[in-house]
Tab-separated table of C-alpha atoms in Angstrom:
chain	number	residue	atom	x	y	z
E	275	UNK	CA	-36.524	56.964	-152.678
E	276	UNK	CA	-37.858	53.663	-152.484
E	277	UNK	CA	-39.474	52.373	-149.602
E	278	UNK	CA	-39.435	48.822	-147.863
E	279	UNK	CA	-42.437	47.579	-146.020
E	280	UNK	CA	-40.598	45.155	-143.488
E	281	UNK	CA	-43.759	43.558	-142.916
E	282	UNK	CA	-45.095	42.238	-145.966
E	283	UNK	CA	-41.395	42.267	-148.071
E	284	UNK	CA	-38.544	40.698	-145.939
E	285	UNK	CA	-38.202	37.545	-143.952
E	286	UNK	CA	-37.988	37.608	-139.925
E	287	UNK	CA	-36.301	35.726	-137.849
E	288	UNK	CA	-35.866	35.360	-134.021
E	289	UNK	CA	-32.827	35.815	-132.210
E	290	UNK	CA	-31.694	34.931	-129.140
E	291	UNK	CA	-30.432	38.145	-127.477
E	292	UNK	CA	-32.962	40.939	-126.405
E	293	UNK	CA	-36.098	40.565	-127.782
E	294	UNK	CA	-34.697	41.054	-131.390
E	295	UNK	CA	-35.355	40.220	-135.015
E	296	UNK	CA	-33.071	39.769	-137.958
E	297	UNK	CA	-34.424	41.608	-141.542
E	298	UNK	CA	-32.948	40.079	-144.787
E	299	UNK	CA	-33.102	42.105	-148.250
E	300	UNK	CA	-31.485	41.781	-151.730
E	301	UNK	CA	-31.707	43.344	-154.782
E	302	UNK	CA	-29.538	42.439	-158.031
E	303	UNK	CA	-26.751	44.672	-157.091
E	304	UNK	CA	-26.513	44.021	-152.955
E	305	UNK	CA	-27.825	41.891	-150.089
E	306	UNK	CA	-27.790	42.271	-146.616
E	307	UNK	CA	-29.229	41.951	-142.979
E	308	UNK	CA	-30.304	44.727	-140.269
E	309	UNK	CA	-30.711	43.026	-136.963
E	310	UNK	CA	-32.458	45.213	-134.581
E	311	UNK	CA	-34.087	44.748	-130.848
E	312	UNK	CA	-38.115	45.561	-131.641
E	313	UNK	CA	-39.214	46.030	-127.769
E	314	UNK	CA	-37.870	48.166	-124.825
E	315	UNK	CA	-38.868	49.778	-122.091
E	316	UNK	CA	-38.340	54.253	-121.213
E	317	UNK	CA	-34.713	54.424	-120.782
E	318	UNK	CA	-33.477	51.642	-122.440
E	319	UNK	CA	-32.327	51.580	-126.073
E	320	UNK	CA	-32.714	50.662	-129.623
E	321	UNK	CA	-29.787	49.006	-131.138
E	322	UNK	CA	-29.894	48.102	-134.865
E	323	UNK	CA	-27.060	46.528	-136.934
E	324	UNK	CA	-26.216	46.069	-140.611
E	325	UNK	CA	-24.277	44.275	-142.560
E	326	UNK	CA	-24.287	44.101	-146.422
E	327	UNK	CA	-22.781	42.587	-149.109
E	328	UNK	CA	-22.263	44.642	-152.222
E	329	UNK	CA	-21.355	43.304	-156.001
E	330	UNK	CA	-18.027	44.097	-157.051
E	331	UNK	CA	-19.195	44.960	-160.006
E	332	UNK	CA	-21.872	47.439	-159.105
E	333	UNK	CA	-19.496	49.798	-157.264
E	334	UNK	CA	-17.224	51.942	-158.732
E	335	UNK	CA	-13.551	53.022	-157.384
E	336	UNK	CA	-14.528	56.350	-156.491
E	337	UNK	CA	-18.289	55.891	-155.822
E	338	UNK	CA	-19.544	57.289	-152.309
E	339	UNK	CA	-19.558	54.797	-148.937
E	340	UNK	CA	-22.520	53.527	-147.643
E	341	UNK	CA	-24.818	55.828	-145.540
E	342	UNK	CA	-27.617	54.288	-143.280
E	343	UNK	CA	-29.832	56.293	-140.383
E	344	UNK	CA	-32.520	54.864	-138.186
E	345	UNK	CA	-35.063	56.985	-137.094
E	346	UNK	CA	-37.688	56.692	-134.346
E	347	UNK	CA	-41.364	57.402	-134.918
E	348	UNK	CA	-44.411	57.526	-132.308
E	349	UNK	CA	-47.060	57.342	-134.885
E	350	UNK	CA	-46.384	60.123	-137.637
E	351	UNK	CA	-44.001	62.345	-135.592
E	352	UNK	CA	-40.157	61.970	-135.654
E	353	UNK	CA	-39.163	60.891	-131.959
E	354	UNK	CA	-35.296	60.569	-132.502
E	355	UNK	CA	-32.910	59.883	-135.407
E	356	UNK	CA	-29.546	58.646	-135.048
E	357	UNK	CA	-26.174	57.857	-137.779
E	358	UNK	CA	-24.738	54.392	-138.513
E	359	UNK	CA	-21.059	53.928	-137.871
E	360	UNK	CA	-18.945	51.612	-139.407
E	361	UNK	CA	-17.401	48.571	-136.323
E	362	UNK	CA	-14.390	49.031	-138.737
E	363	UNK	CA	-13.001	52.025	-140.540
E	364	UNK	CA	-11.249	49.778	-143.395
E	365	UNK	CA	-14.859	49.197	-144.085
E	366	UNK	CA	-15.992	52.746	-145.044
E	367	UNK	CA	-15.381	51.579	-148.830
E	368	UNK	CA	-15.345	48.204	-148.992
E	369	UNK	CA	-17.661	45.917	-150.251
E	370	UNK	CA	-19.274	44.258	-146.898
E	371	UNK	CA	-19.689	47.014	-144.583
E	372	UNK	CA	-20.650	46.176	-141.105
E	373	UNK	CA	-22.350	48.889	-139.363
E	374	UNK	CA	-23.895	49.856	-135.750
E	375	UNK	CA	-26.670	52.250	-134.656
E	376	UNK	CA	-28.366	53.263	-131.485
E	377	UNK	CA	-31.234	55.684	-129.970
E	378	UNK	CA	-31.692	55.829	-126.405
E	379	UNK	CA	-35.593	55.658	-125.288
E	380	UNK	CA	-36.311	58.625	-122.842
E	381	UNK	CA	-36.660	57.979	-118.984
E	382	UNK	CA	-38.865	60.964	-118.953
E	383	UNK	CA	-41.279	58.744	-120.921
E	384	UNK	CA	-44.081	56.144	-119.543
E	385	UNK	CA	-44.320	54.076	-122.727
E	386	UNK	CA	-46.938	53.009	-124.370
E	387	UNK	CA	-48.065	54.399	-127.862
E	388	UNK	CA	-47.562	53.435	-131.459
E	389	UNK	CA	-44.133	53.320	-132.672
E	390	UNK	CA	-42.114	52.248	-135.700
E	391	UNK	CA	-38.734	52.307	-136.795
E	392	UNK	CA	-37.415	53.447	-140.184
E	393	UNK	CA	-33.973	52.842	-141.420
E	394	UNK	CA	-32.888	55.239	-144.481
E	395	UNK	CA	-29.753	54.028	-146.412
E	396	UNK	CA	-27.847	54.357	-149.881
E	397	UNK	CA	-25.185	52.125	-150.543
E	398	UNK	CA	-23.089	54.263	-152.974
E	399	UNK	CA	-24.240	52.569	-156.698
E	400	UNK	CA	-25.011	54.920	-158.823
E	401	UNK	CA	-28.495	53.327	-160.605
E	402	UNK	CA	-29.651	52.336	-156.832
E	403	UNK	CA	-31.779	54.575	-155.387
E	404	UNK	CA	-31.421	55.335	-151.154
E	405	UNK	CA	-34.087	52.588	-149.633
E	406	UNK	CA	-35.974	53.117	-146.698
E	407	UNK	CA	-37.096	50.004	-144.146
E	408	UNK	CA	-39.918	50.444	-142.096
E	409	UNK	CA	-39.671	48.226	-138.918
E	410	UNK	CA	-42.402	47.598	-136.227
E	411	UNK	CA	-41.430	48.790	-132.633
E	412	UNK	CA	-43.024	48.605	-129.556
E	413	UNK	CA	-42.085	50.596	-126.775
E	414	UNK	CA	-43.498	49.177	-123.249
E	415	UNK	CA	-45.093	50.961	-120.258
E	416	UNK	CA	-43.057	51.569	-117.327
E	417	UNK	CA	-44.050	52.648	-113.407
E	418	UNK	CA	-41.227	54.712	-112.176
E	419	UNK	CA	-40.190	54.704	-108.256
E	420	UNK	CA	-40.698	57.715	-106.260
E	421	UNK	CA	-38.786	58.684	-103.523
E	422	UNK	CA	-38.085	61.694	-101.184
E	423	UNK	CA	-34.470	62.393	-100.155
E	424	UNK	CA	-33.986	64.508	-96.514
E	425	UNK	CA	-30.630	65.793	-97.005
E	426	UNK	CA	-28.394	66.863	-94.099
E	427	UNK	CA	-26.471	70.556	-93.780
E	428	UNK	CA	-23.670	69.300	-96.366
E	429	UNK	CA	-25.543	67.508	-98.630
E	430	UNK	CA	-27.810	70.537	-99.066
E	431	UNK	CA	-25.209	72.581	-99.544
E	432	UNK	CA	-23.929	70.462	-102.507
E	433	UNK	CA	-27.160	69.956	-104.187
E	434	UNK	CA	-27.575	73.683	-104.042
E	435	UNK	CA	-23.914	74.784	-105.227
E	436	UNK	CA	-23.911	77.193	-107.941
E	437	UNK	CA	-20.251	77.638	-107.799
E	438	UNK	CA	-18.118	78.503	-110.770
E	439	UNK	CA	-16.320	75.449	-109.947
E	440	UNK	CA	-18.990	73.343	-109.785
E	441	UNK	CA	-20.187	74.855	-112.933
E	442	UNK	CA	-17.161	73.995	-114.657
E	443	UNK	CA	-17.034	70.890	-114.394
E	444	UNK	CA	-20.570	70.123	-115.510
E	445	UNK	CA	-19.892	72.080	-118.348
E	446	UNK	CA	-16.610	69.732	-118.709
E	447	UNK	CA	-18.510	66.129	-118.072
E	448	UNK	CA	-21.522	67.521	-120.734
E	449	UNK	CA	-18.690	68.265	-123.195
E	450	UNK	CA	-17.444	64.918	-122.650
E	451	UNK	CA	-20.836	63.159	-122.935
E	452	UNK	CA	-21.761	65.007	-125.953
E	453	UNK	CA	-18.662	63.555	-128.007
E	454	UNK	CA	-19.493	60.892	-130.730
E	455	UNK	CA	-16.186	60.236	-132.392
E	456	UNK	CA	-17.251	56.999	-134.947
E	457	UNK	CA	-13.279	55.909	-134.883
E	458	UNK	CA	-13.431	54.990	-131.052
E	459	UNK	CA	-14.744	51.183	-131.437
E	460	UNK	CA	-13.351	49.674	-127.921
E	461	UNK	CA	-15.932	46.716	-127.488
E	462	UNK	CA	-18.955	45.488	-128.473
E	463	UNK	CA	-19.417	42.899	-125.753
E	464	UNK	CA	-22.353	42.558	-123.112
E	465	UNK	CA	-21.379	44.829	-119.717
E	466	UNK	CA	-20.734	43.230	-116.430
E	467	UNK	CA	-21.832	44.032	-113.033
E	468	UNK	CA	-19.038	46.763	-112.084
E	469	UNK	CA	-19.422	45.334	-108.516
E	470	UNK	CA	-19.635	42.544	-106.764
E	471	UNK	CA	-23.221	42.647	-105.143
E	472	UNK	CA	-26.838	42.189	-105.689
E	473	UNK	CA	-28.057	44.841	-103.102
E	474	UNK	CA	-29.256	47.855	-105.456
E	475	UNK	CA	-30.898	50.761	-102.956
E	476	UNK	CA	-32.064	53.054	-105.987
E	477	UNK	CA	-32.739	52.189	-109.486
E	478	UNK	CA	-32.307	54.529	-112.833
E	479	UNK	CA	-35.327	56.413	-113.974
E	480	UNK	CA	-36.826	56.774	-110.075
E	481	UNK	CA	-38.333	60.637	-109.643
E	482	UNK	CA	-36.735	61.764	-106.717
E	483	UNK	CA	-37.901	65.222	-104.373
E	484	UNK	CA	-34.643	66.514	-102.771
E	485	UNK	CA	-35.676	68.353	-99.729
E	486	UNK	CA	-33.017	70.600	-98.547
E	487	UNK	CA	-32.717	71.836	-94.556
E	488	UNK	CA	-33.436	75.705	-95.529
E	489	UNK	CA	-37.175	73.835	-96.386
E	490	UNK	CA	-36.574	74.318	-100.019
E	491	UNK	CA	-37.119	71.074	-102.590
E	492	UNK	CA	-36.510	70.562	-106.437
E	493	UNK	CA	-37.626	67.265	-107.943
E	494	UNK	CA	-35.185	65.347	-110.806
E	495	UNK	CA	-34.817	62.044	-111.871
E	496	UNK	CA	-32.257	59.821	-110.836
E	497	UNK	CA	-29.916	58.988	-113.872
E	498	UNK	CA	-28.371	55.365	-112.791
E	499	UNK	CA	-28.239	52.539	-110.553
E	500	UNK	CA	-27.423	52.657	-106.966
E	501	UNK	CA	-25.375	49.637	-104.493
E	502	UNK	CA	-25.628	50.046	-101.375
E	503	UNK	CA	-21.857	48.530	-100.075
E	504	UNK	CA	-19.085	49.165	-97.465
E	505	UNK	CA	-16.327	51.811	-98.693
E	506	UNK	CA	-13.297	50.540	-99.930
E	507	UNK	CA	-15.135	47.866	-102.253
E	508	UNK	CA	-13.505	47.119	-105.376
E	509	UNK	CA	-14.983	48.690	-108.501
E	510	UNK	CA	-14.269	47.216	-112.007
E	511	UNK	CA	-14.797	48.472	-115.569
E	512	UNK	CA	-18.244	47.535	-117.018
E	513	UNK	CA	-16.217	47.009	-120.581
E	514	UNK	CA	-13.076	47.506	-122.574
E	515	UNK	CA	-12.639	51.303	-123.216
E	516	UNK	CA	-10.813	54.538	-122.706
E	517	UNK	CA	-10.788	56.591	-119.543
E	518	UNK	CA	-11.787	60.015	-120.649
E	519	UNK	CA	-12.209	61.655	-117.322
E	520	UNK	CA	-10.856	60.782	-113.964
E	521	UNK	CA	-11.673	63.541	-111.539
E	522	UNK	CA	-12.938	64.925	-108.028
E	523	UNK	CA	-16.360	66.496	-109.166
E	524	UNK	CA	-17.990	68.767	-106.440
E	525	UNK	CA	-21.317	66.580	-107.000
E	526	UNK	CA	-20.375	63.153	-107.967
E	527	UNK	CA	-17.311	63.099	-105.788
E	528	UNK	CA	-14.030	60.994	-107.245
E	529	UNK	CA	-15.821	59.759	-110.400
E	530	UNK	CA	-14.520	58.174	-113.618
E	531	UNK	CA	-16.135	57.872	-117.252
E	532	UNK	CA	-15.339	55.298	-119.533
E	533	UNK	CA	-15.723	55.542	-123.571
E	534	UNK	CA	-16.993	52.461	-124.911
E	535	UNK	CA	-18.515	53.141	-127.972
E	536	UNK	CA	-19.308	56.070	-130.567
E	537	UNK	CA	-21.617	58.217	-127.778
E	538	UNK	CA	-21.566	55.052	-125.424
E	539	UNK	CA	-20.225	56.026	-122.220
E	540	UNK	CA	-19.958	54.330	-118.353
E	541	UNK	CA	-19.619	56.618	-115.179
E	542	UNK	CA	-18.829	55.783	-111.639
E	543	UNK	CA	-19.351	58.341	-108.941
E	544	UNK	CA	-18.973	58.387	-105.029
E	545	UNK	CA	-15.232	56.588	-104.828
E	546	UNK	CA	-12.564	57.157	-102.283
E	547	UNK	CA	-9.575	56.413	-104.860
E	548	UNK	CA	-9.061	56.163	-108.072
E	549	UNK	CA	-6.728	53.623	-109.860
E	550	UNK	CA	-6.780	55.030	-113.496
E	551	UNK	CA	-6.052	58.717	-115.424
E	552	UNK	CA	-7.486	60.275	-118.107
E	553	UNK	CA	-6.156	58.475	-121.227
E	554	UNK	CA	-5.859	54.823	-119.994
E	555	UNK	CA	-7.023	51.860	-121.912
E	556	UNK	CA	-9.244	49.353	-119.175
E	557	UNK	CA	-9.930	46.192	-120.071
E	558	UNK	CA	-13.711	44.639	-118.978
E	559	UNK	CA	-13.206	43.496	-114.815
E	560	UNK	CA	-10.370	45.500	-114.354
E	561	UNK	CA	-10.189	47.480	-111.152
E	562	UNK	CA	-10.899	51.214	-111.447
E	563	UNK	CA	-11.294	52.530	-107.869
E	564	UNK	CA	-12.319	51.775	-104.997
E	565	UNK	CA	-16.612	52.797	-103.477
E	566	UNK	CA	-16.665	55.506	-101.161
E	567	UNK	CA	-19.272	58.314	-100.098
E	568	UNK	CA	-17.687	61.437	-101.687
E	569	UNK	CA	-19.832	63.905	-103.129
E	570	UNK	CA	-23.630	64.219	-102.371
E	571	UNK	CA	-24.184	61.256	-100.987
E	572	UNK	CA	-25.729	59.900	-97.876
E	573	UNK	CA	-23.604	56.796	-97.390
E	574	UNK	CA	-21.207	54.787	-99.223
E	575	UNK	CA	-22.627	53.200	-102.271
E	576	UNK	CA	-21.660	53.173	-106.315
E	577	UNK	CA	-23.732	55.109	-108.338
E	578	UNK	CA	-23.159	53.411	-111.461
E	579	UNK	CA	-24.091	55.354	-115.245
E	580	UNK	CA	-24.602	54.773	-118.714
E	581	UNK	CA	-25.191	57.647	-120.881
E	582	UNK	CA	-25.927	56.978	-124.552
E	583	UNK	CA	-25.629	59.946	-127.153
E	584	UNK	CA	-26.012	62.093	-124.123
E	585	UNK	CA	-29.287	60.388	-122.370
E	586	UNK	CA	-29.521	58.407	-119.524
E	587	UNK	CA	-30.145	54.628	-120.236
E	588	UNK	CA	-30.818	51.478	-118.269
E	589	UNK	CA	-27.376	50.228	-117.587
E	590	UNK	CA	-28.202	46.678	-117.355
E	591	UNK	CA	-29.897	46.863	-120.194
E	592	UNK	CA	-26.254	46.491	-121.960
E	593	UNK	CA	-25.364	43.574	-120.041
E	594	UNK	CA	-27.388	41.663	-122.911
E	595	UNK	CA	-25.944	41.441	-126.549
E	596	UNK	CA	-27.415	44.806	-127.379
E	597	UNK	CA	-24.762	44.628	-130.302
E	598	UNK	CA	-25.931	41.796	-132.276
E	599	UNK	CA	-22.378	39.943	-131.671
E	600	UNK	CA	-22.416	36.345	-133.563
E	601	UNK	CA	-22.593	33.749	-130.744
């Protein structure tokens, strides 16, 4: 296999969403480009995308399509590894695939450290060897929020509920999240705000102590953004995708998920009404329910999710080009 030293062997150049970089490399059979975002912060996400441009003549009729992987290192040890899809399934054996990648960064993480990136790739000609590109990455300290919850009887209750049914349906949602189905390319535009307000009362990533009425506590982290607002405030899709679950959950109240991506999915808990089903295409600002204060919660407000290859991730971290789309 040979190996690419980003550093000394391909060109750079600055773009203008995230803080990102664009790679060029060629050889005599194939060019391309892998755009990637080279900082972040704990439970954001590294995005990286490819494109390449493959002789005609170097590729035979029946050779194999491209393969690419990124990988995540904190010095010599193998953080997180992840598969490059293709944005377009005509492309598996074509000439100029286009391709998309992402790891999530881990909220239970501070930062900090040396880190790299390696992409691993073959592009199917038989006399080219798989190449690997070894990328710089820096992964930023964080501060998490702490903060102590006092929940009443009910809440309690719910926080504690080791139901069957409640069991269930976490087992359903984790089945859900878990899913990575490369054909499901619904958008690859920045998010928007799913609501219409500024006024966030808890923040993704903040280490929260439950403390129950019996005088019990367990500690967790909190896995999205809270808005504090009035029930019956409208609540739009983040994106264009597929409604794969809409639901009463014993926890998260009415809630819906969205599929956006290969493992790239939006959730939206606490409502008092739903206006989609499972199965139903939503297009980006289209109205999906309405806030409420189902579930455990201790006043109306949108809890709003992104979960990426099953982790928790920033969601307003994908309100920036995370996909690399041409301007």
């Amino acid at each position: 296999m040979k190996k690419i030293i980003a550093f000394s062997l391909l060109t750079f150049a600055l773009l203008c969403q995230l803080s990102a970089k664009t790679v060029a490399f060629q050889t005599d059979n194939y060019s391309g480009t892998l755009s990637y975002n080279d900082i972040a912060k704990p439970g954001e996400a590294i995005f990286a995308r490819m494109n390449l441009k493959i002789s005609r003549n170097a590729k035979k009729k029946n050779s194999p399509e491209v393969q690419a992987t990124i990988e995540l290192f904190k010095e010599e040890k193998k953080i997180d590894s992840s598969k490059f899809y293709f944005l377009n399934s005509k492309q598996r054996r074509q000439n100029t695939p286009d391709m998309l990648a992402a790891i999530p960064l881990s909220l239970w993480s501070n930062g900090g450290g040396e880190h790299s990136i390696k992409v691993i790739f073959s592009t199917g000609i038989p006399e080219e060897a798989a190449r690997e590109i070894i990328l710089p990455f820096t992964l930023e300290t964080v501060e998490w929020n702490q903060e102590v919850l006092e929940l009443d009887e009910r809440n309690s209750g719910i926080k504690q509920d080791m139901s069957p049914e409640r069991l269930t349906q976490i087992e359903k949602l984790n089945g859900i999240l878990s899913t990575i189905n490369t054909q499901n390319i619904y958008s690859l535009k920045p998010f928007i705000m799913p609501v219409n307000t500024n006024r966030q009362t808890a923040y993704c990533g903040d280490r929260r102590t439950y403390s129950y009425t019996n005088g019990k506590s367990s500690t967790s982290l909190h896995y999205g953004n809270d808005y504090g607002i009035p029930e019956g405030t409208d609540i739009f899709a983040c994106s264009d995708g597929k409604v794969v679950l809409a639901d009463f959950r014993v926890s998260t109240g009415w809630s819906v998920v969205i599929e956006h991506l290969p493992g790239l999915y939006s959730l939206y808990y606490h409502l008092s009404s739903l206006n989609v089903k499972d199965g139903d295409m939503v297009r980006q600002g289209e109205k999906i329910g309405l806030s409420g204060a189902t579930g455990l919660a201790t006043g109306p407000h949108l809890h709003w999710e992104v979960r990426l290859n099953m982790a928790a991730v920033q969601p307003t971290f994908f309100m920036k080009n995370f996909a690399f789309q041409p301007e």
